[in-house]
Amino acid sequence: GTGLPENPIIGRIGLDIARSKPSTIYASIEVGPSGGTGAGVNDDGTLAQPGQGRGGAGRGQVPPPPDPKKSGIWRSDDSGKTWRFLSNQGDRWMYYSQIRVDPTNPEIAYQGGAPFFKSVDGGTNWRQVPGIPHSDHHAIWINPKDNNHILLGNDGGLDVSYDQGETWEYINTMALGQFYGISADMRKPYYVC
């Protein structure tokens, strides 16, 4: 549909459809170059410092106005025929692409990232959700029968909320491990490290 980014879409696109209003679709779209690291790129092409670029702002700085030529959140309310740009608030668009809509309210949405984000105004403004024991949130599930119940998969394991993300419980009963780098040595047969 019309209204999608004009810059080349070269990265991930995360989508979710509002169960309570299926004509409403949210899209998290990476737009333009990311520098290969997922870090933001300033308007002059230089790599942004943490918290800058891609619509972010450093501590004490006012965020720049939303820019549809950069990575961000788009929304359609007519089943994808037309789209409108909402916000650049988010994190490492090439790495985190999860966006989820509350199953009972199309104005409430969540997105993954190093911090976890929540919007209660239809995706225009996003706040970082505090109180989660770990960061790097890659998986989001909202119970379709109880929108207060959210499961959040991250680099630390699994967290659960029973109050729409106001408080969190870390589920520390599963034997989990995360591999960041795997390699093999030159032995025959080789050992995996």
Steps between C-alpha positions, in 0.01 A plus 500: 500500500593867493680677781781250553862624518652659192858409594603147410369246745813291547439333832247326711129567512301396804120482463204444727127519443266622773274207596229735626507704177659297217510800265769648729854385422826618656834476319849542643717579197876541463561771239832602342852392593570378852880501481500119510491491878144597570625825647334816379641719227499879527371718216860560386557123470718466810430227753281634780599478864278285724163669543543719192404457137195309379277736693661454841642766727779494754443576865371850555442551129166566338429231240486622141160521332373173349656432159332253261828472306649312798413172666185503706140399553223523238130426543214415267135521603361376167658153475820627338354712220652815650764549766600788726832553667484522880837503671875440487503391865648151512827314514739337248245449227712243317525283809167532681187478290234378739193720526184375669154653536286450808229244407218713647614856430658605166643814663736301726812351340838365607835474323817311581846646530784526751240678710137389462255762371126562547260743332152580630415765239487296181875491438576872497695504827697215655638473852762263629345243731696485828549216746598219263796305642679457164524681166504408129136409450439287191169320560168644617179308565177653631238257624203536260258419786664731758684807371656557843706180456818557295796267444828660400792297365838669529870427528451417869219250444132558566310770689128511567264784585143474625427875486582613143870545575477707817681229701703200389595160636818330379438131433818340635390136489622406152851385413580741217814614327567755231769454238644819357791350311566140397812370330694180435868424538733329249500151661365196320233445602458866588386628838219753513573793730 
